[in-house]
Amino acid sequence: MKVYCLSGDPNQPCLVVKFKNTTIMLDCALGLTSALAFLPVPLVYSARLASLPVWKPKESSVPPEIKAACQELRDCAGEPFVDGISEFSVPETGLLDLAQVDVILLSNYKCMLALPFITEYIAFKGSVFATEPTLQTGRQFMEELVHFTERRPKAKIPNRWKNPELFKYLPQHFRDLIKNSADWRQCYSMQNVKSSLARVQMVNFGEKLNLFGCVELMAVSSGYCIGSCNWVMQSSHEKIVYLSGSSTLTTHPKPMEHSPLRESDVLILTGLTQTPTTDPDSMIGEFCLSAAVTLQNGGSVLVPCNPSGVIYDLFECLSAHLDNSGLGQIPFYFVSPVADSSLAYSNIFAEW
């Protein structure tokens, strides 16, 4: 057995396992932190963003090509930002021939956003498996990503800022952020999303899939979000468990299943928490208290969030807290191009 890691971020997994003459890809997450290097895309025209000055190095004398590259950077509060369409960090494509992948196993909606780059940009001919909630929620995330990326298209696509010679003039933190920018890709299109997701075959928890008579695949609940799963891969003599984002907390998803994971020969772990001692109950309690105090003082509360997942717990906990605080009349607004479908699917997938 061989395991290849195609992602540089442990919380954005993409692994390939070669096992029993089969090639299995485990998740294909998209690195989104690269978007922090770009100017924000306003919903309406922003004179302030449009009038930002060109970022200039501190050095007084720089080569002409560096000056040309700086024309694509804007200075906002002393920090450089790329004035262009956001680009994202995709899984490594040069390590293996991804056209030879037999199957892609998706564990949750956060770990599938790079799927169109695999299925539509290379000669991929394999199968893709995911639970129905993972498929539908992943579709919402992809559509939202495309919507935000395409709403204000740029007339010109900058690329001179990727000149490695420019990096030594940049602040260290920005240099670290864009050091792998040569491999970044612009977002896929809505047509790519539709074509890619049409390949996905839906599976249920506990359903056994046979891969060429060599390996048996099974998805089991991970408790992380609606429809999220861990994968069990078993041959006649070996058992491999892929443990992706998992949670033992009692929230809206189906509880994590432990028994199918026992007695494994190999355990592959990704998505490990960076704050193992943090108590989510106290954090959400503090959040609800702060929101209630702000509202009582006549303020408004803006909560940046994803269109699925923890947002459901926030709705439930915050609405109950506001009712108990005598603020039950305060309206909630869920702002997202996929807000309606997200709430609709959260009710449809009650059994997950």
Coordinates of C-alpha atoms in Angstrom, one line a residue, residues 7-346:
S7 CA -2.4 19.0 -0.3
G8 CA -0.2 21.3 1.6
D9 CA -2.8 22.0 4.3
P10 CA -3.7 19.2 6.8
N11 CA -7.2 20.7 7.2
Q12 CA -7.8 20.8 3.4
P13 CA -7.1 17.1 2.7
C14 CA -6.5 15.4 -0.6
L15 CA -4.9 11.9 -0.4
V16 CA -4.4 9.1 -2.9
V17 CA -4.1 5.5 -1.7
K18 CA -2.8 2.7 -3.9
F19 CA -4.2 -0.5 -2.5
K20 CA -4.8 -4.0 -4.0
N21 CA -4.3 -2.8 -7.6
T22 CA -6.7 0.1 -7.1
T23 CA -6.1 3.8 -6.9
I24 CA -8.4 5.6 -4.5
M25 CA -8.6 9.4 -3.9
L26 CA -9.7 10.5 -0.4
D27 CA -11.3 13.9 -0.6
C28 CA -10.3 16.8 -2.8
A29 CA -10.5 20.0 -0.7
L30 CA -9.8 23.5 -2.1
G31 CA -7.5 25.9 -0.3
L32 CA -9.5 29.1 0.2
T33 CA -7.0 31.1 2.4
S34 CA -5.3 32.2 -0.8
A35 CA -8.3 34.6 -1.3
L36 CA -6.9 36.7 1.6
A37 CA -4.2 37.9 -0.8
F38 CA -6.7 39.6 -3.1
L39 CA -8.8 42.8 -2.8
P40 CA -12.4 42.0 -1.7
V41 CA -15.1 41.9 -4.3
P42 CA -17.8 44.4 -3.4
L43 CA -21.4 43.8 -4.2
V44 CA -21.7 47.3 -5.6
Y45 CA -19.0 49.6 -6.9
S46 CA -16.7 50.9 -4.2
A47 CA -15.0 54.2 -5.0
R48 CA -12.6 53.6 -2.0
L49 CA -11.4 50.3 -3.4
A50 CA -11.2 51.6 -6.9
S51 CA -9.0 54.6 -5.8
L52 CA -6.5 52.6 -3.7
P53 CA -2.9 53.6 -4.6
V54 CA -0.4 51.2 -6.1
W55 CA 1.7 49.4 -3.4
K56 CA 5.3 50.5 -3.5
P57 CA 8.3 48.7 -1.9
K58 CA 10.2 50.4 0.9
E59 CA 13.4 50.2 -1.2
S60 CA 14.1 53.3 -3.2
S61 CA 15.7 51.6 -6.1
V62 CA 14.0 48.6 -7.7
P63 CA 14.3 47.0 -11.2
P64 CA 11.8 48.0 -13.9
E65 CA 10.2 44.5 -13.9
I66 CA 9.5 44.8 -10.2
K67 CA 7.9 48.2 -10.7
A68 CA 5.7 46.7 -13.4
A69 CA 4.7 43.8 -11.1
C70 CA 3.8 46.3 -8.3
Q71 CA 1.3 47.9 -10.7
E72 CA -0.9 44.9 -10.0
L73 CA -0.8 45.4 -6.2
R74 CA -2.8 47.9 -4.2
D75 CA -1.9 49.5 -0.9
C76 CA -4.7 49.2 1.7
A77 CA -3.8 50.4 5.2
G78 CA -0.1 49.8 4.4
E79 CA -0.7 46.2 3.3
P80 CA -0.4 44.9 -0.3
F81 CA -3.3 43.2 -2.0
V82 CA -3.6 41.7 -5.5
D83 CA -6.0 43.7 -7.7
G84 CA -7.5 40.8 -9.6
I85 CA -9.8 37.8 -9.6
S86 CA -9.3 35.5 -6.6
E87 CA -7.4 32.4 -7.1
F88 CA -7.3 29.2 -5.1
S89 CA -4.9 26.5 -4.0
V90 CA -5.7 23.2 -5.8
P91 CA -4.4 19.7 -5.1
E92 CA -1.0 18.8 -6.5
T93 CA -1.4 17.4 -10.0
G94 CA 2.2 16.7 -10.9
L95 CA 2.9 14.0 -8.4
L96 CA 0.6 11.3 -9.9
D97 CA -1.4 10.8 -13.1
L98 CA -4.8 11.6 -11.6
A99 CA -6.4 10.2 -14.8
Q100 CA -5.6 6.8 -13.3
V101 CA -7.6 7.3 -10.2
D102 CA -10.4 4.6 -10.0
V103 CA -12.6 6.2 -7.4
I104 CA -12.9 9.4 -5.4
L105 CA -14.4 9.1 -1.9
L106 CA -15.8 12.4 -0.4
S107 CA -16.3 12.7 3.4
N108 CA -18.0 16.0 3.7
Y109 CA -19.0 19.2 1.8
K110 CA -15.9 21.1 2.9
C111 CA -13.6 18.5 1.4
M112 CA -15.0 18.4 -2.1
L113 CA -14.7 21.9 -3.4
A114 CA -11.8 21.1 -5.7
L115 CA -13.7 18.2 -7.4
P116 CA -14.4 20.1 -10.7
F117 CA -10.6 20.6 -11.1
I118 CA -10.1 16.8 -10.9
T119 CA -13.1 15.7 -13.0
E120 CA -13.3 18.5 -15.6
Y121 CA -9.7 19.6 -16.1
I122 CA -8.0 16.3 -16.6
A123 CA -9.0 13.0 -18.3
F124 CA -10.6 11.5 -15.2
K125 CA -12.7 8.4 -15.9
G126 CA -13.3 7.0 -12.5
S127 CA -16.3 7.0 -10.1
V128 CA -17.1 9.5 -7.3
F129 CA -19.1 8.6 -4.2
A130 CA -20.7 10.8 -1.5
T131 CA -23.8 10.8 0.7
E132 CA -26.7 12.8 -0.6
P133 CA -26.4 15.7 1.9
T134 CA -22.7 16.0 1.1
L135 CA -23.5 16.2 -2.6
Q136 CA -26.3 18.8 -2.2
T137 CA -24.5 20.9 0.4
G138 CA -21.3 20.8 -1.6
R139 CA -23.3 22.0 -4.6
Q140 CA -24.5 25.0 -2.6
F141 CA -20.9 25.9 -1.6
M142 CA -19.6 25.6 -5.1
E143 CA -22.4 27.7 -6.5
E144 CA -21.8 30.4 -3.9
L145 CA -18.1 30.4 -4.6
V146 CA -18.7 30.8 -8.3
H147 CA -21.3 33.5 -7.7
F148 CA -19.0 35.6 -5.5
T149 CA -16.1 35.1 -7.9
E150 CA -17.9 36.0 -11.1
R151 CA -20.2 38.9 -9.9
R152 CA -17.5 41.5 -10.6
P153 CA -15.3 40.2 -13.5
K154 CA -12.0 42.0 -14.1
A155 CA -11.3 43.2 -17.6
K156 CA -7.7 42.1 -17.2
I157 CA -6.2 39.1 -15.5
P158 CA -3.0 40.1 -13.6
N159 CA -0.1 37.6 -13.4
R160 CA 3.1 39.7 -13.1
W161 CA 2.7 39.8 -9.3
K162 CA 3.7 36.1 -9.3
N163 CA 7.2 37.0 -10.4
P164 CA 9.5 35.3 -7.7
E165 CA 11.9 38.3 -7.9
L166 CA 9.1 40.5 -6.4
F167 CA 8.7 38.3 -3.3
K168 CA 11.8 39.6 -1.5
Y169 CA 10.4 43.1 -1.6
L170 CA 7.1 42.1 0.0
P171 CA 6.3 41.9 3.7
Q172 CA 7.1 38.5 5.3
H173 CA 3.5 37.5 6.1
F174 CA 2.3 38.4 2.5
R175 CA 5.3 36.5 1.1
D176 CA 4.4 33.4 3.1
L177 CA 0.8 33.7 1.9
I178 CA 1.6 33.8 -1.8
K179 CA 4.8 31.6 -1.9
N180 CA 2.9 28.8 -3.8
S181 CA 0.9 31.2 -6.0
A182 CA 2.4 29.7 -9.2
D183 CA 0.1 26.7 -8.6
W184 CA -3.0 28.7 -7.8
R185 CA -6.0 28.5 -10.2
Q186 CA -8.9 30.7 -10.9
C187 CA -12.3 29.4 -9.9
Y188 CA -14.2 27.0 -12.2
S189 CA -17.4 27.9 -14.0
M190 CA -21.0 27.0 -13.1
Q191 CA -21.0 24.6 -16.1
N192 CA -18.0 22.8 -14.6
V193 CA -19.9 22.5 -11.3
K194 CA -22.9 20.9 -13.0
S195 CA -20.9 18.6 -15.1
S196 CA -18.7 17.5 -12.2
L197 CA -21.5 16.8 -9.7
A198 CA -23.4 14.8 -12.3
R199 CA -20.7 12.2 -11.9
V200 CA -21.3 11.8 -8.2
Q201 CA -23.0 8.6 -7.1
M202 CA -24.9 8.8 -3.8
V203 CA -24.4 6.3 -1.0
N204 CA -26.0 5.7 2.4
F205 CA -24.3 5.0 5.7
G206 CA -23.4 1.4 6.1
E207 CA -23.9 0.6 2.3
K208 CA -21.1 -1.6 1.0
L209 CA -19.6 -0.9 -2.4
N210 CA -17.4 -3.4 -4.3
L211 CA -14.4 -2.0 -6.2
F212 CA -13.3 -4.4 -8.9
G213 CA -13.8 -7.3 -6.6
C214 CA -10.6 -6.2 -4.7
V215 CA -11.8 -3.7 -2.1
E216 CA -15.0 -3.2 -0.2
L217 CA -15.9 0.4 0.6
M218 CA -18.3 1.6 3.3
A219 CA -19.3 5.1 4.6
V220 CA -20.0 5.5 8.3
S221 CA -21.3 8.6 10.1
S222 CA -18.5 10.9 11.4
G223 CA -20.8 13.3 13.4
Y224 CA -19.1 16.4 11.9
C225 CA -22.0 17.8 9.8
I226 CA -25.1 16.6 8.0
G227 CA -24.1 13.6 5.8
S228 CA -20.4 13.7 6.8
C229 CA -18.8 10.3 6.9
N230 CA -15.6 8.3 7.5
W231 CA -14.6 5.6 5.0
V232 CA -13.8 2.0 5.7
M233 CA -11.8 0.2 2.9
Q234 CA -11.4 -3.5 3.4
S235 CA -9.9 -6.4 1.4
S236 CA -10.0 -10.1 2.4
H237 CA -7.1 -9.6 4.8
E238 CA -6.6 -5.9 5.5
K239 CA -8.8 -3.0 6.8
I240 CA -8.0 0.6 6.2
V241 CA -10.0 3.4 7.9
Y242 CA -10.0 7.0 6.6
L243 CA -10.9 9.3 9.5
S244 CA -11.7 12.8 8.2
G245 CA -13.5 15.6 10.0
S246 CA -15.3 13.9 13.0
S247 CA -17.0 15.1 16.1
T248 CA -18.4 13.3 19.2
L249 CA -20.4 16.4 20.3
T250 CA -24.2 16.2 20.3
T251 CA -25.3 18.6 17.6
H252 CA -27.6 18.5 14.6
P253 CA -25.8 15.7 12.6
K254 CA -26.2 12.0 13.2
P255 CA -23.8 10.8 15.9
M256 CA -20.4 9.4 15.0
E257 CA -20.2 5.7 14.5
H258 CA -17.3 4.0 16.4
S259 CA -17.8 0.3 16.0
P260 CA -17.0 0.0 12.2
L261 CA -13.7 1.8 12.8
R262 CA -12.4 -0.8 15.3
E263 CA -9.7 -3.4 14.5
S264 CA -8.3 -1.5 11.5
D265 CA -4.8 -2.3 10.2
V266 CA -4.2 1.2 9.0
L267 CA -5.8 4.5 10.3
I268 CA -5.4 7.6 8.0
L269 CA -6.2 10.8 9.9
T270 CA -6.9 14.3 8.5
G271 CA -8.8 17.4 9.6
L272 CA -7.5 17.3 13.2
T273 CA -8.5 20.2 15.4
Q274 CA -6.0 22.9 16.1
T275 CA -7.7 23.8 19.4
P276 CA -8.3 20.4 21.2
T277 CA -8.9 22.1 24.6
T278 CA -11.5 24.6 23.4
D279 CA -15.0 24.1 24.8
P280 CA -17.6 24.8 22.1
D281 CA -20.4 25.1 24.6
S282 CA -18.8 28.0 26.4
M283 CA -17.9 29.6 23.1
I284 CA -21.4 29.6 21.8
G285 CA -22.7 30.7 25.2
E286 CA -20.4 33.7 25.0
F287 CA -21.5 34.4 21.5
C288 CA -25.1 34.4 22.4
L289 CA -24.5 36.6 25.4
S290 CA -22.5 39.2 23.4
A291 CA -25.2 39.2 20.6
A292 CA -28.0 39.8 23.2
V293 CA -26.1 42.6 24.9
T294 CA -25.5 44.3 21.5
L295 CA -29.1 44.1 20.6
Q296 CA -30.3 45.4 24.0
N297 CA -28.1 48.4 23.4
G298 CA -29.7 49.1 20.1
G299 CA -27.0 47.6 17.9
S300 CA -27.0 45.0 15.1
V301 CA -25.1 41.8 14.9
L302 CA -23.3 40.7 11.7
V303 CA -22.0 37.1 11.7
P304 CA -19.7 36.0 8.9
C305 CA -20.4 32.3 8.3
N306 CA -20.7 29.4 5.8
P307 CA -24.2 28.7 4.3
S308 CA -24.3 25.3 6.0
G309 CA -23.0 23.4 9.0
V310 CA -22.5 25.4 12.3
I311 CA -24.9 28.1 11.1
Y312 CA -27.8 25.7 12.0
D313 CA -26.5 25.4 15.6
L314 CA -26.1 29.1 15.8
F315 CA -29.7 29.7 14.6
E316 CA -31.0 27.2 17.2
C317 CA -29.0 28.4 20.2
L318 CA -29.2 32.1 19.4
S319 CA -33.0 32.1 18.8
A320 CA -33.6 30.2 22.1
H321 CA -31.3 32.7 24.0
L322 CA -33.0 35.7 22.6
D323 CA -36.4 34.3 23.5
N324 CA -35.3 33.9 27.1
S325 CA -33.9 37.4 27.1
G326 CA -37.1 39.0 25.9
L327 CA -35.7 39.7 22.4
G328 CA -37.8 37.1 20.5
Q329 CA -39.1 39.8 18.2
I330 CA -35.7 40.5 16.7
P331 CA -35.6 39.3 13.0
F332 CA -32.8 37.0 11.6
Y333 CA -31.5 37.5 8.1
F334 CA -29.6 34.8 6.3
V335 CA -27.7 36.5 3.5
S336 CA -26.4 34.1 0.8
P337 CA -27.2 33.3 -2.8
V338 CA -27.9 29.8 -1.6
A339 CA -29.7 30.6 1.7
D340 CA -33.1 29.4 0.6
S341 CA -31.8 26.0 -0.7
S342 CA -29.6 25.6 2.4
L343 CA -32.5 26.0 4.8
A344 CA -34.7 23.8 2.6
Y345 CA -32.2 20.9 2.5
S346 CA -31.6 21.2 6.3

